[in-house]
PDB file of C-alpha atoms in Angstrom:
ATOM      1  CA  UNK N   1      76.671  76.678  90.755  1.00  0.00           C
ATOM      2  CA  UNK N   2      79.497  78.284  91.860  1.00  0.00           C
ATOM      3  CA  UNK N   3      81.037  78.986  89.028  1.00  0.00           C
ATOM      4  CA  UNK N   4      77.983  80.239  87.440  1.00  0.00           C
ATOM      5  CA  UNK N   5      78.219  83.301  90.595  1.00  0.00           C
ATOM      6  CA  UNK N   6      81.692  83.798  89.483  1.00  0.00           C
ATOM      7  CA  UNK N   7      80.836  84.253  86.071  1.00  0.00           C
ATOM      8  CA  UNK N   8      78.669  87.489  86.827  1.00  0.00           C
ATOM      9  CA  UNK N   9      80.611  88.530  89.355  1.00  0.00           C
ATOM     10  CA  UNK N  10      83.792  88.756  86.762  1.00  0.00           C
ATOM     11  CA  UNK N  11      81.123  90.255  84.304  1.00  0.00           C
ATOM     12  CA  UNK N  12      79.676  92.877  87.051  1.00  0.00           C
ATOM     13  CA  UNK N  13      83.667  93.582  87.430  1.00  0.00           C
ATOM     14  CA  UNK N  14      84.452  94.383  83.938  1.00  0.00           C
ATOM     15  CA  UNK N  15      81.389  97.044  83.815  1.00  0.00           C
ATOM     16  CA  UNK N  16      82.852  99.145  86.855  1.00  0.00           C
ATOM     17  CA  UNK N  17      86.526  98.385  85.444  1.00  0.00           C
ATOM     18  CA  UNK N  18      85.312  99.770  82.369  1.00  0.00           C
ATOM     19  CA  UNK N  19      83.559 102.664  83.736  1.00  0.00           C
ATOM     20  CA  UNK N  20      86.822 103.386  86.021  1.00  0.00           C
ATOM     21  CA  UNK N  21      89.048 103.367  83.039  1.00  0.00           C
ATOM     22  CA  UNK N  22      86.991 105.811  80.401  1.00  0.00           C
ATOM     23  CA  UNK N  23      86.021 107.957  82.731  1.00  0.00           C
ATOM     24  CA  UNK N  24      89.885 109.253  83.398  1.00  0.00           C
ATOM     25  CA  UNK N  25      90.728 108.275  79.770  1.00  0.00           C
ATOM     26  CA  UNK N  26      88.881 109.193  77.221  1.00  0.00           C
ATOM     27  CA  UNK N  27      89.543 107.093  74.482  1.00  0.00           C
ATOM     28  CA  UNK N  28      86.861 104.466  73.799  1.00  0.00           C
ATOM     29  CA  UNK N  29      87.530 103.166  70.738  1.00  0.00           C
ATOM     30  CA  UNK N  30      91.260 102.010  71.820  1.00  0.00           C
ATOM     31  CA  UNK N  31      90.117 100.946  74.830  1.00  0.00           C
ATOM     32  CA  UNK N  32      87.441  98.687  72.844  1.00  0.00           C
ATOM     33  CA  UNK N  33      90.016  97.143  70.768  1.00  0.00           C
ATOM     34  CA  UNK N  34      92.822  96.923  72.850  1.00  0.00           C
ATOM     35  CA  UNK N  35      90.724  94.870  75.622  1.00  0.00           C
ATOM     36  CA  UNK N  36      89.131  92.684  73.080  1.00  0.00           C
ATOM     37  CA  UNK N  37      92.649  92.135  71.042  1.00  0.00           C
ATOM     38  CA  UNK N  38      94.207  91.091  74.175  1.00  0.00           C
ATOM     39  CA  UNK N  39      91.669  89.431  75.588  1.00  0.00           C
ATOM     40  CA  UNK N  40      91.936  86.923  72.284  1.00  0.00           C
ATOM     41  CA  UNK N  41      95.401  86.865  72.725  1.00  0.00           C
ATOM     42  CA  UNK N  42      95.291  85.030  75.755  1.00  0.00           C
ATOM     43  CA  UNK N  43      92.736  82.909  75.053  1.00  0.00           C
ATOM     44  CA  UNK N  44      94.298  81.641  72.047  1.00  0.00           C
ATOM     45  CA  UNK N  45      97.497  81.353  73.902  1.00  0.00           C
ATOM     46  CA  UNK N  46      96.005  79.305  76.504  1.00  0.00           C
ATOM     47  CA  UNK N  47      94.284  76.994  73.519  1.00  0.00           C
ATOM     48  CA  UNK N  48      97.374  76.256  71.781  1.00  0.00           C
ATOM     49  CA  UNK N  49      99.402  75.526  74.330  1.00  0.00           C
ATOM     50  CA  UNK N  50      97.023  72.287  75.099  1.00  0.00           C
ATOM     51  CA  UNK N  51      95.792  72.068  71.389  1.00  0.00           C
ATOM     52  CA  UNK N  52      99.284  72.433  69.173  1.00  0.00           C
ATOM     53  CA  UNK N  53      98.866  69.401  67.147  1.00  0.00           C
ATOM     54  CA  UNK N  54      95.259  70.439  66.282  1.00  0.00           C
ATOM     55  CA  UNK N  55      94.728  73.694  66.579  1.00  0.00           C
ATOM     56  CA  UNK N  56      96.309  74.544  62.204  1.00  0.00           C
ATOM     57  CA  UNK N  57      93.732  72.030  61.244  1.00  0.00           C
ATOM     58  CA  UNK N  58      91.022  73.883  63.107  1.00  0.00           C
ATOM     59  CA  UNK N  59      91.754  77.499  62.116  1.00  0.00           C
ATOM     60  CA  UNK N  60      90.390  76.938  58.245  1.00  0.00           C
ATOM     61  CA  UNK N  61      87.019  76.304  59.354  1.00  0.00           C
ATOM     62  CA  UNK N  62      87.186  79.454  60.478  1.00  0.00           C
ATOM     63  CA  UNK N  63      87.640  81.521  57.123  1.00  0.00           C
ATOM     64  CA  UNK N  64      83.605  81.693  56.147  1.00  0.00           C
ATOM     65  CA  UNK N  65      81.073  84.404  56.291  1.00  0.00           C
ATOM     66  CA  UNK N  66      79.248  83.377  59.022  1.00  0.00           C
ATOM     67  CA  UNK N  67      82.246  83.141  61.498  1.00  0.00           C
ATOM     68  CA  UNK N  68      83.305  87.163  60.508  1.00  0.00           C
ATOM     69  CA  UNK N  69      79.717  88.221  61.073  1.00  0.00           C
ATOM     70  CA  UNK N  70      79.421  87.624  64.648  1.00  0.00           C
ATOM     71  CA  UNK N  71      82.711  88.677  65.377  1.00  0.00           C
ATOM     72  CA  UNK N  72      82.088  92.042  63.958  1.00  0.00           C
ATOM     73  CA  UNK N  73      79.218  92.451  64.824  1.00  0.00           C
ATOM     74  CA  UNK N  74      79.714  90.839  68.561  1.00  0.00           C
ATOM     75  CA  UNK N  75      83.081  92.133  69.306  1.00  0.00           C
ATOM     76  CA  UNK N  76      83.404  95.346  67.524  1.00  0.00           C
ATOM     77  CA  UNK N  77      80.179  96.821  66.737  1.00  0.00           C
ATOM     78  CA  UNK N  78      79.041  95.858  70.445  1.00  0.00           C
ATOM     79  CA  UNK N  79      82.835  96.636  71.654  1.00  0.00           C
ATOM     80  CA  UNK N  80      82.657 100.125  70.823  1.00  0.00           C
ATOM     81  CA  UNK N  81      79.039 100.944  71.501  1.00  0.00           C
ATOM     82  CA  UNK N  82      79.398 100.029  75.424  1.00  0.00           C
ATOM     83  CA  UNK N  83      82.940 101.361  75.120  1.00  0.00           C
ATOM     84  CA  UNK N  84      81.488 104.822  74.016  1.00  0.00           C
ATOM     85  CA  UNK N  85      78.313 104.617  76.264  1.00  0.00           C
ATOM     86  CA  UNK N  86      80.297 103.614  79.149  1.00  0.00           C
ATOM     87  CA  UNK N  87      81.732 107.104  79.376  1.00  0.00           C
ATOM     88  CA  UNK N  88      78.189 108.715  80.476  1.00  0.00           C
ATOM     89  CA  UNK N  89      76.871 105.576  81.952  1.00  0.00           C
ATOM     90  CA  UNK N  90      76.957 104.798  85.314  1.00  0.00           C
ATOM     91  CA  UNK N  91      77.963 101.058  85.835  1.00  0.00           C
ATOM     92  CA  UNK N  92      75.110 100.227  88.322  1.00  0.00           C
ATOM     93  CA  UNK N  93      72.090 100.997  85.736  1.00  0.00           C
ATOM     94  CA  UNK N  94      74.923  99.372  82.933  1.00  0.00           C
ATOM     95  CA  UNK N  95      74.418  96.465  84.618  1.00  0.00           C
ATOM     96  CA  UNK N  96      70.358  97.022  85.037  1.00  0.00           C
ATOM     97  CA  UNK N  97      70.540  97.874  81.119  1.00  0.00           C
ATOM     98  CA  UNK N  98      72.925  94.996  79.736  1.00  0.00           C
ATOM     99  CA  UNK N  99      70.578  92.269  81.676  1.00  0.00           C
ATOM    100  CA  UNK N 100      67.581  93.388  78.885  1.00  0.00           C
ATOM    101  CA  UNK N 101      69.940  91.349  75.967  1.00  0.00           C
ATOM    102  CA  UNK N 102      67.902  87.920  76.640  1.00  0.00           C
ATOM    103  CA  UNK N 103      64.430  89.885  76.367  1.00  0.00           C
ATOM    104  CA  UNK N 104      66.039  91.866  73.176  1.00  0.00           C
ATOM    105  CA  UNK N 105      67.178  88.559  71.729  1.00  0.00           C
ATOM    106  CA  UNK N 106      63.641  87.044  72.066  1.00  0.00           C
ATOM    107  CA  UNK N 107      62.597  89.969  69.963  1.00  0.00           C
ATOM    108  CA  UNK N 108      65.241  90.021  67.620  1.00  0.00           C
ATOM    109  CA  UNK N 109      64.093  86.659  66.984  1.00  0.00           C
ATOM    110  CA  UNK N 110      60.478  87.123  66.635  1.00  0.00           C
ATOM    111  CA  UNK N 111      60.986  89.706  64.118  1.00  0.00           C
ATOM    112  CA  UNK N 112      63.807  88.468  62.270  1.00  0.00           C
ATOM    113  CA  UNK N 113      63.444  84.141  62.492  1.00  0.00           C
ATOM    114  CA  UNK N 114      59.191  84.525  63.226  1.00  0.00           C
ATOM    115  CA  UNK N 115      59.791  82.428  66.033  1.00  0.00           C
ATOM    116  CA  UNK N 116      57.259  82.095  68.768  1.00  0.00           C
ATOM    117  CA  UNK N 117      56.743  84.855  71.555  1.00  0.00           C
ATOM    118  CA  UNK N 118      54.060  83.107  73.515  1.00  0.00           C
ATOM    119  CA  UNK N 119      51.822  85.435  75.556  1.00  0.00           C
ATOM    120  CA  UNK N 120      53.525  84.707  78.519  1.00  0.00           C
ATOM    121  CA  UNK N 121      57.504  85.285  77.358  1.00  0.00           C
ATOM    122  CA  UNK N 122      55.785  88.778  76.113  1.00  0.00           C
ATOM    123  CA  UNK N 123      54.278  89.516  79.473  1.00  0.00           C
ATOM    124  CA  UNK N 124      57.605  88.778  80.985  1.00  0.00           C
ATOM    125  CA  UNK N 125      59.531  91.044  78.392  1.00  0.00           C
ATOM    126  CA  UNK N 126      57.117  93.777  79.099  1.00  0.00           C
ATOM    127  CA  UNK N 127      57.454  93.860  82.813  1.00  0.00           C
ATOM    128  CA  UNK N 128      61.470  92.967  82.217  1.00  0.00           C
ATOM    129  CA  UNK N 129      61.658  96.319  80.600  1.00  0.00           C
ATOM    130  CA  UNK N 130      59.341  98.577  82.539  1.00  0.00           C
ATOM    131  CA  UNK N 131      62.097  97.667  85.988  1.00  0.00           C
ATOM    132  CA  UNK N 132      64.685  99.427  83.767  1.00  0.00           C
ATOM    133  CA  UNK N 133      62.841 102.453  83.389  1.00  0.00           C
ATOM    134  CA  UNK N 134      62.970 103.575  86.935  1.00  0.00           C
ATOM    135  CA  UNK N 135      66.534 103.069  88.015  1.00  0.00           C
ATOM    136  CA  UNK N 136      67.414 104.698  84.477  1.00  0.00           C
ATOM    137  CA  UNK N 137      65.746 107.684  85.624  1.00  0.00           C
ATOM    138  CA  UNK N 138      66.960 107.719  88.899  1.00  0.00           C
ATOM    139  CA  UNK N 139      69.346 110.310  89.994  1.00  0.00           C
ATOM    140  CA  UNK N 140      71.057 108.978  93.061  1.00  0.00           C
ATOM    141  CA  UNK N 141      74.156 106.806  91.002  1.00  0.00           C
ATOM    142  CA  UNK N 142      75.457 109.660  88.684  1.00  0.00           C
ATOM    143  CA  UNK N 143      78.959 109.617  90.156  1.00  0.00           C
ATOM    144  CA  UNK N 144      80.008 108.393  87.119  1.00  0.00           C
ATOM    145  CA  UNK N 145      79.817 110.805  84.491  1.00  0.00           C
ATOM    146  CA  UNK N 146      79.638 114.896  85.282  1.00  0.00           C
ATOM    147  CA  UNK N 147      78.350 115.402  81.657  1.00  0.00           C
ATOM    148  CA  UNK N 148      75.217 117.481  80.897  1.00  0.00           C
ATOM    149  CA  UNK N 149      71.926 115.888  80.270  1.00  0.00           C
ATOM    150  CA  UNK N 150      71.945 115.352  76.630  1.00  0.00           C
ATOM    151  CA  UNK N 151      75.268 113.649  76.301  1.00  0.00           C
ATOM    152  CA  UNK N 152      74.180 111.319  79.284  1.00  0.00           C
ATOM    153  CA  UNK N 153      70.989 110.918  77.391  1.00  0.00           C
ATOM    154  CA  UNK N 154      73.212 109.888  74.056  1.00  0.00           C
ATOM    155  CA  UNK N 155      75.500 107.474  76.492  1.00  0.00           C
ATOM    156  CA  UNK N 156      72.420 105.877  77.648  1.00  0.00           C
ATOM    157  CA  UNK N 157      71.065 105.378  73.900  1.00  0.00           C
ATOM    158  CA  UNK N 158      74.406 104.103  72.502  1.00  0.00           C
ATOM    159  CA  UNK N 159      74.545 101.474  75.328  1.00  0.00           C
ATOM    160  CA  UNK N 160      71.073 100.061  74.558  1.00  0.00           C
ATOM    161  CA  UNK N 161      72.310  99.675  70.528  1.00  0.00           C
ATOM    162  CA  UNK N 162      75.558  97.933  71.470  1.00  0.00           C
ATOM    163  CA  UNK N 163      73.046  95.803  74.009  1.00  0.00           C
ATOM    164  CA  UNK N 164      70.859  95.509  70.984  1.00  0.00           C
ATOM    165  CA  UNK N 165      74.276  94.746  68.782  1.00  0.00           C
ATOM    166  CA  UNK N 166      75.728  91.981  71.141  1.00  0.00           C
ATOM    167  CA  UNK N 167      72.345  90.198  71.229  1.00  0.00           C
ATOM    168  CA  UNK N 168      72.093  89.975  67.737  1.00  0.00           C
ATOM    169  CA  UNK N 169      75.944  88.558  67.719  1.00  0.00           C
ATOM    170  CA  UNK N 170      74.477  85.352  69.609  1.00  0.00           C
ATOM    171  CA  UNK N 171      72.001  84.563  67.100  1.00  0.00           C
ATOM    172  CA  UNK N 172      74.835  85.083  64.292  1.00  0.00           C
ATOM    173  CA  UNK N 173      77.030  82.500  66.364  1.00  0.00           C
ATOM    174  CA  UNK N 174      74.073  79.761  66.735  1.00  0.00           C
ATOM    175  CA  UNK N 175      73.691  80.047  62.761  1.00  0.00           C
ATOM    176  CA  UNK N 176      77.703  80.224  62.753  1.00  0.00           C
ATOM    177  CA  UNK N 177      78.050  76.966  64.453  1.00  0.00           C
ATOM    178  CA  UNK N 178      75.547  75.247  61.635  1.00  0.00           C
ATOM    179  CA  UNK N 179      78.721  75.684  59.702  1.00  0.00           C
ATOM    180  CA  UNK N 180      81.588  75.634  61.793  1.00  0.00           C
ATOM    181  CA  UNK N 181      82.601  72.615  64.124  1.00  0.00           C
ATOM    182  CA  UNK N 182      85.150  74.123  65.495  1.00  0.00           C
ATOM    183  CA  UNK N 183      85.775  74.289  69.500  1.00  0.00           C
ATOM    184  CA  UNK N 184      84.149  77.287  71.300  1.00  0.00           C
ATOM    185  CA  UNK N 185      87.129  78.532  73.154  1.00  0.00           C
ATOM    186  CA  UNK N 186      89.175  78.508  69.829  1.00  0.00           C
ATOM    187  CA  UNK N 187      86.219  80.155  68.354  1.00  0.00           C
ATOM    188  CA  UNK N 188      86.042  83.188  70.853  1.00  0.00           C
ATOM    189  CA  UNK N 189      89.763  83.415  70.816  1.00  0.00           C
ATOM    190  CA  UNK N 190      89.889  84.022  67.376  1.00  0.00           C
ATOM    191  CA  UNK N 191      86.735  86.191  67.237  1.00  0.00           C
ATOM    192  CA  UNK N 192      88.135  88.592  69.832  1.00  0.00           C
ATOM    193  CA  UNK N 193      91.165  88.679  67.596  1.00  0.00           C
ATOM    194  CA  UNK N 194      89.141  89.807  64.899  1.00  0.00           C
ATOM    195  CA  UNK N 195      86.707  91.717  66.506  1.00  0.00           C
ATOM    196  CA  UNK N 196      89.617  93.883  68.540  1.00  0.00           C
ATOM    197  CA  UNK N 197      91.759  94.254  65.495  1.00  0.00           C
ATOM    198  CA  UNK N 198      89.328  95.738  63.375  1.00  0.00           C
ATOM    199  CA  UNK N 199      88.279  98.508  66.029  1.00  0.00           C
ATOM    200  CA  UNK N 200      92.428  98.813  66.823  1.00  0.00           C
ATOM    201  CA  UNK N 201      93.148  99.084  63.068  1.00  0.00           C
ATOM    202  CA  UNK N 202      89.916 101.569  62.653  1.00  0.00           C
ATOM    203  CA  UNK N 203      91.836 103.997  65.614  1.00  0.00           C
ATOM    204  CA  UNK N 204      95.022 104.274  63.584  1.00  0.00           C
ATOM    205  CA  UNK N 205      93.023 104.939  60.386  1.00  0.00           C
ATOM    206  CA  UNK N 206      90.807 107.261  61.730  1.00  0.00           C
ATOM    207  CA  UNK N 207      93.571 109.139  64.644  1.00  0.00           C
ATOM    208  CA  UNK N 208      96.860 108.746  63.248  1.00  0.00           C
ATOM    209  CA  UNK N 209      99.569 109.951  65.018  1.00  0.00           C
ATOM    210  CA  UNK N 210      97.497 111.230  68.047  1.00  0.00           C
ATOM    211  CA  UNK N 211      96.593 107.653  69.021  1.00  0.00           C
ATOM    212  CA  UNK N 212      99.972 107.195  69.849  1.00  0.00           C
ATOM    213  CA  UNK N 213     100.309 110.679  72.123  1.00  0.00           C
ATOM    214  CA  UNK N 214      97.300 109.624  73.868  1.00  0.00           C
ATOM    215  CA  UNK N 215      97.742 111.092  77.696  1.00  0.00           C
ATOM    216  CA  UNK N 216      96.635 108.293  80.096  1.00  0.00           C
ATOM    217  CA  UNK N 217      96.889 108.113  83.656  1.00  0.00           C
ATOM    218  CA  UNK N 218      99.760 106.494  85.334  1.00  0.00           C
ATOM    219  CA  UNK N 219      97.765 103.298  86.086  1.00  0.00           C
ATOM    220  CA  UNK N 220      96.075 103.085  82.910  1.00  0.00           C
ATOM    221  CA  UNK N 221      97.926 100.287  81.082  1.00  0.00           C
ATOM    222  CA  UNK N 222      97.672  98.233  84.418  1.00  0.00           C
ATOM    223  CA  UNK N 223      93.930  98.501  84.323  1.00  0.00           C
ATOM    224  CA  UNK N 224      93.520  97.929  80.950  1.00  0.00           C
ATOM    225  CA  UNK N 225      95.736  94.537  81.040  1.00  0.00           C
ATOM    226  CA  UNK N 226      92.860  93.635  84.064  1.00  0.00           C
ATOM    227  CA  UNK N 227      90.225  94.362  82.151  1.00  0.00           C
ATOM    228  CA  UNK N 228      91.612  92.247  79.312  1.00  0.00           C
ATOM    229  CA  UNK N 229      92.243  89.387  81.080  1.00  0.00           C
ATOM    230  CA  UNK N 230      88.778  89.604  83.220  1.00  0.00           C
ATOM    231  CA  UNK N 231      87.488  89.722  79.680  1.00  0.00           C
ATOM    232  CA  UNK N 232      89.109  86.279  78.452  1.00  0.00           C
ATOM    233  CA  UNK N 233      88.139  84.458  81.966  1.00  0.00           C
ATOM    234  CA  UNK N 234      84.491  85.575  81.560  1.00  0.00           C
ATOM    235  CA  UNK N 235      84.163  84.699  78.476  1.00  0.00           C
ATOM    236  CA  UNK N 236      86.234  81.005  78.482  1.00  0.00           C
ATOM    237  CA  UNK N 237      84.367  80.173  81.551  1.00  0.00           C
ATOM    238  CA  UNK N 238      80.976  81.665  80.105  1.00  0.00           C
ATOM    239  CA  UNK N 239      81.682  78.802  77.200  1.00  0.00           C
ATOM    240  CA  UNK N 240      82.503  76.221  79.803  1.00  0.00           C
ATOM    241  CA  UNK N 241      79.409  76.758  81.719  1.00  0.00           C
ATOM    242  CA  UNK N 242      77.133  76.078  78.372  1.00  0.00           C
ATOM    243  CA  UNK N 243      79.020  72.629  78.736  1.00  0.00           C
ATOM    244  CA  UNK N 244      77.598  71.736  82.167  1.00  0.00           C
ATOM    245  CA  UNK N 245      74.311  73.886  82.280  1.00  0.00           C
ATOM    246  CA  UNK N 246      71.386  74.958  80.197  1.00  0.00           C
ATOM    247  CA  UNK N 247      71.510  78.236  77.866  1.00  0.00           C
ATOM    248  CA  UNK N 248      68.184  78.581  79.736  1.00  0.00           C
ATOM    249  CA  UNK N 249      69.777  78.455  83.234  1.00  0.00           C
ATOM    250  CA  UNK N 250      73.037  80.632  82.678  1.00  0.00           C
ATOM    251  CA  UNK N 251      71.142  83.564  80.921  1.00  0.00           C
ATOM    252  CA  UNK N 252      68.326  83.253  84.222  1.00  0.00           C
ATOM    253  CA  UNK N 253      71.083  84.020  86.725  1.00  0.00           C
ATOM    254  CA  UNK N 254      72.360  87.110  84.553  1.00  0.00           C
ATOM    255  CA  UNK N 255      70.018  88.614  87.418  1.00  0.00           C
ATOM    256  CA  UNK N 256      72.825  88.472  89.586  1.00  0.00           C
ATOM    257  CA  UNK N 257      74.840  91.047  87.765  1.00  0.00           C
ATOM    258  CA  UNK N 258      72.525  94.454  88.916  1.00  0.00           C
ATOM    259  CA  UNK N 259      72.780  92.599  92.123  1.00  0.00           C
ATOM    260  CA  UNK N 260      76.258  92.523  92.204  1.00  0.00           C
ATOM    261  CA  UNK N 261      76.225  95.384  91.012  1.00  0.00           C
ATOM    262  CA  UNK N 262      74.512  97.108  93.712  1.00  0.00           C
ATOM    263  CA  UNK N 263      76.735  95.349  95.769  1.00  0.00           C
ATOM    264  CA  UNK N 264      80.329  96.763  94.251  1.00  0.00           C
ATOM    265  CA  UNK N 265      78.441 100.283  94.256  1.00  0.00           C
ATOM    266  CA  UNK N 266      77.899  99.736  98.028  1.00  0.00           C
ATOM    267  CA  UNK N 267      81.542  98.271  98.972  1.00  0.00           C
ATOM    268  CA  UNK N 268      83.382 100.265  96.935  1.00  0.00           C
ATOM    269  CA  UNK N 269      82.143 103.295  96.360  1.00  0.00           C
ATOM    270  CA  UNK N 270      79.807 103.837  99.544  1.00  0.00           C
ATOM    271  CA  UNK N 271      76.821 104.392  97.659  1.00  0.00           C
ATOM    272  CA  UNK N 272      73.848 103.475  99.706  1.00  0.00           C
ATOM    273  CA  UNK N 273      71.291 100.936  98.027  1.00  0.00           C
ATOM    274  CA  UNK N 274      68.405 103.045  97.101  1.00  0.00           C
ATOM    275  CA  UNK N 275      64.551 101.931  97.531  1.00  0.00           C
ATOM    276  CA  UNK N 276      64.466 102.540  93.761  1.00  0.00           C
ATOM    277  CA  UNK N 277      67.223 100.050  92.858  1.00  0.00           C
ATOM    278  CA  UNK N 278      65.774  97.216  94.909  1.00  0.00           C
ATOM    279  CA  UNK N 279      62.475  98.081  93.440  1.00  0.00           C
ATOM    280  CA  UNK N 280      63.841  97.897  89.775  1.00  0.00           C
ATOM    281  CA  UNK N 281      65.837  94.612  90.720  1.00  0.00           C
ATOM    282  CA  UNK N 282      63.006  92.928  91.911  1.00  0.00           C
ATOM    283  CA  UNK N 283      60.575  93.469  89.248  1.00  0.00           C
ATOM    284  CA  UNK N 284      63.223  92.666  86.927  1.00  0.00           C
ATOM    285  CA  UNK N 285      63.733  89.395  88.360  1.00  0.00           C
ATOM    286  CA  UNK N 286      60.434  88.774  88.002  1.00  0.00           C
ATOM    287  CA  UNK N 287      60.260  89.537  84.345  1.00  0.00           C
ATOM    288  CA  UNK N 288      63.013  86.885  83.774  1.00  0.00           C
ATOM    289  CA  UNK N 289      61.281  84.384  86.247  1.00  0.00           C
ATOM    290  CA  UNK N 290      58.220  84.864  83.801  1.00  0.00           C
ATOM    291  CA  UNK N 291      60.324  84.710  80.746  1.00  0.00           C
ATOM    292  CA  UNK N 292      62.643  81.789  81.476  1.00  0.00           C
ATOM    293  CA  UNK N 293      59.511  79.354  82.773  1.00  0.00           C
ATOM    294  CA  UNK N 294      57.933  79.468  79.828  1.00  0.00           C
ATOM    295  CA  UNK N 295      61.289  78.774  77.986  1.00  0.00           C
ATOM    296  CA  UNK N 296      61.800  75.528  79.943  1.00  0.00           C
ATOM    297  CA  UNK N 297      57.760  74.769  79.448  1.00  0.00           C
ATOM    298  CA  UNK N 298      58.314  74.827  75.505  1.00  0.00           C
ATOM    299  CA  UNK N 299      61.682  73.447  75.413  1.00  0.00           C
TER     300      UNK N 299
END
């Protein structure tokens, strides 16, 4: 249970990390692929140094469709849209936003796989996404972006596609594993590889020279090399966890993200907890309550 706490609280971490890093530097796109790229780096580091014997067998099953889908679409598509949106959004209502990928996934499957959304699950996505609406509109946690209304407006809509984006990379990795047998951590290793590559190599193709007379602040690179390796532990023990618990049961407690985050805002920044963002956290909460319990009833 514990670990399941430290999961979002390394998640809730990487959203005000992320924030604090685009903010000052303005490059989302590098900062997209470089976190990702690294972030594979040491998780695939990490696997072969206890897998060497298997891991050249493994990598094969790798080179299919399927597998290059969902890292695109997971890790760069996603990658750059929060990267981008990141820059206008503040990380508290991030956090509020990002938490809407189980409800969008439920969709995404309705629509795309006709599976069932029982009348419950869609009561339960309705109210899940009516909490959003207030603390969206709320003005009192705009410290993080001094941008005018329109581009905050844009920020806001390019986070909900890369939310959109990284929900649909989940249902590419179920169908993914119909085909590939591989081991999850060597799995996300290698799709964070891929994923970050392809948005690094898009950078040089697309900024040339000037991506490499980018001017960063002096703690930049120090930041960045946390944010990578928050990235790998959230993600290796997010694969762990699906080991020991239910899908169900991790994806339920991604309520405590907007709490935590509502707790960073208050430690760290001195932002007071608004009536608004208890409000919003609440009914949220209860949308997933609604949604989840009918989950376990059909499963």
């Amino acid at each position: 249970m514990l670990a399941v706490v430290f999961l979002y609280l390394c998640f809730t971490a990487t959203m005000f990390l992320g924030s604090l890093i685009l903010t000052a530097n303005h490059y989302p796109y590098f900062v997209a692929g470089a976190r990702f790229f690294a972030s594979g780096i040491i998780l695939l580091s990490m696997y072969a140094v206890r897998h060497r014997k298997s891991i050249r067998e493994q990598l094969p099953q790798l080179w299919c469709v399927p597998f290059f889908k969902y890292a695109f679409c997971l890790y760069t598509l996603s990658a750059v849209g929060f990267s981008w949106g990141m820059q206008y959004v503040d990380p508290i209502k991030a956090c509020f936003v990002f938490v809407l990928a189980p409800f969008i996934t439920a969709l995404l499957l309705y629509f795309l796989k006709n599976e069932q959304l029982t009348r419950k699950k869609t009561i339960g996505l309705i109210v899940g996404f009516s909490a959003v609406i207030p603390i969206i509109l709320e003005s009192a946690h705009e410290n993080a972006s001094s941008s005018e209304l329109n581009m905050a407006m844009l920020g806001y809509l390019v986070f909900g596609c890369a939310v959109v984006s990284f929900a649909y990379g989940w249902i590419l990795n179920k169908e993914m594993h119909g085909v590939v047998h591989a081991p999850s951590s060597l799995v996300t290793g290698v799709a964070l590889v891929v994923g970050g590559g392809t948005t690094l190599l898009g950078c040089i193709v697309v900024q040339g020279r000037s991506l490499f007379e980018m001017q960063v602040t002096e703690d930049f690179w120090w930041l960045l090399l946390l944010f990578a390796i928050l990235t790998a532990g959230a993600y290796n023990l997010y694969s762990s966890l699906l080991k020991r618990f239910s899908a169900t049961f991790v994806s339920f407690a991604s309520f405590l993200e907007p709490a935590f985050g509502l707790m960073y805002a208050a430690i760290f920044l001195g932002q007071k907890v608004s009536t608004v963002s208890l409000f919003s956290l609440t009914v949220l909460g209860c949308g997933l309550y609604l949604f989840y319990q009918e989950e376990l009833r059909l499963q």
